[in-house]
Structure formats: structure tokens, C-alpha cells
Coordinates of N, CA and C in Angstrom, one line a residue:
X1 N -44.2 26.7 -59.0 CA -43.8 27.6 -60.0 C -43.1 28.8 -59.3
X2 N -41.9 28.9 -59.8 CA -41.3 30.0 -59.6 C -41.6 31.6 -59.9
X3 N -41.4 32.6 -59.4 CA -42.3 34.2 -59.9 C -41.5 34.1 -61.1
X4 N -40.7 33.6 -61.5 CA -39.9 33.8 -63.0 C -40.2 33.2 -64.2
X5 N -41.1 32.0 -63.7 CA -41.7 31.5 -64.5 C -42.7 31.3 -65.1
X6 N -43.8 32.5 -63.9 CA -45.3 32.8 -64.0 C -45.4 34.0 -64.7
X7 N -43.9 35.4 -64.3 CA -44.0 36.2 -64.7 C -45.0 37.5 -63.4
X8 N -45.0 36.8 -62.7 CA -45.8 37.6 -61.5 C -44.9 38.6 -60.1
X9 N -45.3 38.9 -60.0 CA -44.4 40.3 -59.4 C -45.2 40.1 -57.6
X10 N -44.4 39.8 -56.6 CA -45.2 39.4 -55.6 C -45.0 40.6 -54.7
X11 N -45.9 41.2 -54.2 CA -46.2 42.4 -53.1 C -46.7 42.1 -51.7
X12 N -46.3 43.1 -50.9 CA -46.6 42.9 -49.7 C -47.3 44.6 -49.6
X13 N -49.0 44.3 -49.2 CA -49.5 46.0 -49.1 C -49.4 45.5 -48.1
X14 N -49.3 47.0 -46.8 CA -49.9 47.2 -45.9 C -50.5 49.0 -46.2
X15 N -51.9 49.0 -45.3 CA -52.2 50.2 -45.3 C -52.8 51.5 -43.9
X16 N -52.6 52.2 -43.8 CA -52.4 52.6 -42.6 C -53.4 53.7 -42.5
X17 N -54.2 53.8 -41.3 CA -55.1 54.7 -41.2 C -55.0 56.2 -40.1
X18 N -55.6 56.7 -40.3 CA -55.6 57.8 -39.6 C -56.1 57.5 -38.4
X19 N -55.7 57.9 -37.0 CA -55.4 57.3 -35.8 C -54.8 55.6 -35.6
X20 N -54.0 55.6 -36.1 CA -52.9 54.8 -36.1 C -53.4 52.8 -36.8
X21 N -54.7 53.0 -36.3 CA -55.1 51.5 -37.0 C -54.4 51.3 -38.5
X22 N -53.7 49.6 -38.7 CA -53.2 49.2 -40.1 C -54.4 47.7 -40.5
X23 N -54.3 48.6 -41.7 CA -54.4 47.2 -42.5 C -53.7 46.3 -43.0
X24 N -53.5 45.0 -42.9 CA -52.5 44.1 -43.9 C -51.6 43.9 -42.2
X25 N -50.1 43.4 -43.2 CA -50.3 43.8 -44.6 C -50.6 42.2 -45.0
X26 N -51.5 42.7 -46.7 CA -52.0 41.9 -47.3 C -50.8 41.1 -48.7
X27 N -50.8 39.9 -49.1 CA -50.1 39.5 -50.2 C -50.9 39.8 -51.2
X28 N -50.1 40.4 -52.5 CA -51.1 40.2 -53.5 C -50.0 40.4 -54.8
X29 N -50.4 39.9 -56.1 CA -50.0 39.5 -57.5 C -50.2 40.5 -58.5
X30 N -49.6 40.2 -59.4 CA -49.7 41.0 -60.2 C -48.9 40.7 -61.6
X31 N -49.4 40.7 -62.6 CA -47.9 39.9 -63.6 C -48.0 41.3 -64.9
X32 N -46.9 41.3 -65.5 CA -46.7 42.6 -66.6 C -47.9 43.0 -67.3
X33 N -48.5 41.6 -68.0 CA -49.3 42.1 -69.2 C -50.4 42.6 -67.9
X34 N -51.2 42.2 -67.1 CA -52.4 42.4 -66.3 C -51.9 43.0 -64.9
X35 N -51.1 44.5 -64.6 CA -51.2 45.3 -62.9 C -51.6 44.7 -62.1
X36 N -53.1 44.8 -62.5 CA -54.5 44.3 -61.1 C -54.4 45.6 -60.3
X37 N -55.0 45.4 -58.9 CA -55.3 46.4 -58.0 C -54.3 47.0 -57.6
X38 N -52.9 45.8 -57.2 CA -52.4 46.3 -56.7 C -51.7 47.5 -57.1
X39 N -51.5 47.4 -58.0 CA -50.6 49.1 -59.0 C -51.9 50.0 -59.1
X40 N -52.7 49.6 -59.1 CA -53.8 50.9 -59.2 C -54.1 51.1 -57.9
X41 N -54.6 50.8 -56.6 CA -54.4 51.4 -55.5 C -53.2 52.0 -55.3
X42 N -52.0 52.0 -55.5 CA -50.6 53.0 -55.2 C -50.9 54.0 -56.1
X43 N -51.3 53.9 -57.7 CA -51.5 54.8 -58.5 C -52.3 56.0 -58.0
X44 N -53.7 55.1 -57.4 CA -54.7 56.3 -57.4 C -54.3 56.9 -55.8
X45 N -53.7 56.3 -55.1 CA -53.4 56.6 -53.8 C -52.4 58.3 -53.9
X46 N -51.3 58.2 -55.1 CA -50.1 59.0 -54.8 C -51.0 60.1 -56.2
X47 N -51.8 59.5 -56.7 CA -52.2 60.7 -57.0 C -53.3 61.6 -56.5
X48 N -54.1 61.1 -55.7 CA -54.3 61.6 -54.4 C -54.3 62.7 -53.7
X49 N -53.2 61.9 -53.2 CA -51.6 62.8 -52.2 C -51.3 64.3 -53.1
X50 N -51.2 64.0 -54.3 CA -51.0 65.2 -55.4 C -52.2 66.6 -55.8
X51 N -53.3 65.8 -55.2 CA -54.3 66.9 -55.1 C -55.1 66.2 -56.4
X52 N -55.5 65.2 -56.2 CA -56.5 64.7 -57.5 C -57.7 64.2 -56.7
X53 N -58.8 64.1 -57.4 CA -59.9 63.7 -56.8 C -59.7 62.2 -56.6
X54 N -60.1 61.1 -55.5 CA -60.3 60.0 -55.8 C -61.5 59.5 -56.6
X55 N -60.9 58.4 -57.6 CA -62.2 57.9 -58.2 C -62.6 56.8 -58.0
X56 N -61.7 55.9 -57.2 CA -61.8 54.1 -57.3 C -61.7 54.5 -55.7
X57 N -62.6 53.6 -55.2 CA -62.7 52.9 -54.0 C -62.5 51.7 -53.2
X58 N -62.9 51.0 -54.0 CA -62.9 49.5 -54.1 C -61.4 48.9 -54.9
X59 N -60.7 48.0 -54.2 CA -60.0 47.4 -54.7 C -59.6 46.0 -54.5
X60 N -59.1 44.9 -55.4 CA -59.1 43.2 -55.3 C -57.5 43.2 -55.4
X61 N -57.2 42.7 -54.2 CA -55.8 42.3 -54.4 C -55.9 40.7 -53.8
X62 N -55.5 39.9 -55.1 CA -55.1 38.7 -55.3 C -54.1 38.4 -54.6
X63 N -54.2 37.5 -53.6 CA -53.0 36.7 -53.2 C -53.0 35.0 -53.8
X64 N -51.8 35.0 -54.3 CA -51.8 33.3 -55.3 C -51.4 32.5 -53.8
X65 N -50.4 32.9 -53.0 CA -50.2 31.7 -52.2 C -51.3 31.2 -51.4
X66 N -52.8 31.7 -51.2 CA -53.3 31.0 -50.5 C -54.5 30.9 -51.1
X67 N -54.6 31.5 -52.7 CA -55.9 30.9 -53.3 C -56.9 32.2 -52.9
X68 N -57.0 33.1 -52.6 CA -57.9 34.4 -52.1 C -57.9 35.9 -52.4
X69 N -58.7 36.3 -52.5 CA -58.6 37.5 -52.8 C -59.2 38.2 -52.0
X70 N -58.4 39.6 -51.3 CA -58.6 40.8 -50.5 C -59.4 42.1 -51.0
X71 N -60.5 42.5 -50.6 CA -61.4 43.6 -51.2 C -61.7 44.4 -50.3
X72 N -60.6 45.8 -50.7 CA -60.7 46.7 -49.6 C -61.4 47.8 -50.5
X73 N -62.1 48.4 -49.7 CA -62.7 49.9 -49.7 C -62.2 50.7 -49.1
X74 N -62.2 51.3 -49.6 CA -61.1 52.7 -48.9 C -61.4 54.1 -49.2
X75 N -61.6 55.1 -47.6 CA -61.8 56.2 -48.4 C -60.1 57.4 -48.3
X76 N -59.9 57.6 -49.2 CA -58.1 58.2 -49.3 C -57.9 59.4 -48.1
X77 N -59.4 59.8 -47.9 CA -59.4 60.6 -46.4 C -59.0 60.0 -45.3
X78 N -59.1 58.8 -44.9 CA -58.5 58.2 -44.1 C -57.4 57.3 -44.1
X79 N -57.0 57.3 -45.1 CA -55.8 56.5 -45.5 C -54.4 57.9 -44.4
X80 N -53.5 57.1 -44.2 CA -52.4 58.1 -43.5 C -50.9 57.8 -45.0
X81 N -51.0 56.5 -45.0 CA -49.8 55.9 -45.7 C -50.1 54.3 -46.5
X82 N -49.8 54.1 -48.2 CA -49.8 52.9 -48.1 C -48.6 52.5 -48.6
X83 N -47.9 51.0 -47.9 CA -47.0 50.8 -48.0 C -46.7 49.3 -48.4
X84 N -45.8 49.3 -50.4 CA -46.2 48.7 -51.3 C -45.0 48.2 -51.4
X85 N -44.2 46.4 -50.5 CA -43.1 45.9 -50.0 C -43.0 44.8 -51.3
X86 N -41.9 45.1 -52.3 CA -42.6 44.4 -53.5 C -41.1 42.8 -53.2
X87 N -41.5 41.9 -53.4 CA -39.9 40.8 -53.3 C -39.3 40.8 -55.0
X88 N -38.4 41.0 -54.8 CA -37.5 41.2 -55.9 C -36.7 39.6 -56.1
X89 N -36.5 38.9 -57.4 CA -36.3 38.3 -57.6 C -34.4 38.0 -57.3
X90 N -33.8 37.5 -56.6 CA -32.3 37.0 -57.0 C -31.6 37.1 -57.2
X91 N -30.4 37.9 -57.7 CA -29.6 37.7 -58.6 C -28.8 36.6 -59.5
X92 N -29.3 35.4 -58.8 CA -29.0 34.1 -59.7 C -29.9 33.5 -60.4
X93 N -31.4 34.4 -60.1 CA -32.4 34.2 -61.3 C -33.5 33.3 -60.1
X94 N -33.0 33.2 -59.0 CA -34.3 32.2 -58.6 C -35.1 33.1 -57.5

């Protein structure tokens, strides 16, 4: 199945910590009607950054190519950067 015909949006997180250790990066999914983690960890990450309290800690980022799912905890104090490599589909549609 092609991402065009699942309707799923494929991402590459990686995330980076304070004294240089990374996480990832990890694959993970996501399709229009249902975000998932991955749009809400960037969400709550850059609002954050903005001076907002963190409320979510825990997050499930689904990867479909290998059948698993990633469950990171995270505290945004130690986060440095996260970095959300999304593959874009084509321009001939495939």
C-alpha cells in the first residue's frame, strides 16, 4: 500500500537531549482524520519552547513498516531539539 492510498503521512522523529545524547530517530504514522503522537509531541514540544507548562509526557509513535510502536517519556527540560523529517509524497503521485 502506497502512503496515497492509506492516506498516512510517514515521519522520521529524532530527538535530542541535553548533553548531546539522541534519540531515534524513530519512524512513525500518522493519517489526517487520526495525528497520533506524532503531531502532539511537536505540538506540545514548541509550545513548550513558548513558555507553556508541559502536560503530556508520555508519547506512542507508531511505526507501520515494522509493525511497532515507540513509547517515549520525556521530560521537555531535557529535551535540547526535536526533529520532525516528514517524506513527502512525488510529484507524479507515487
Amino acid at each position: 500500500m502506497s502512503a496515497n492510498e492509506t492516506g498516512l503521512t510517514n515521519h522520521e522523529v529524532t530527538i535530542c537531549l541535553a548533553g548531546g545524547a539522541v534519540l531515534g530517530p524513530f519512524n512513525a504514522t500518522w493519517t489526517k482524520d487520526d495525528g497520533g503522537d506524532v503531531r502532539e509531541l511537536v505540538r506540545e514540544y514548541d509550545a513548550y519552547l513558548q513558555g507553556e507548562k508541559q502536560h503530556r509526557f508520555k508519547f506512542h509513535l507508531h511505526d507501520t513498516y515494522t509493525n511497532t510502536v515507540h513509547t517515549l517519556i520525556l521530560d521537555f527540560e531535557q529535551v535540547t531539539g526535536v526533529c520532525d523529517h516528514v517524506r513527502l509524497r512525488s510529484q507524479n503521485g507515487g
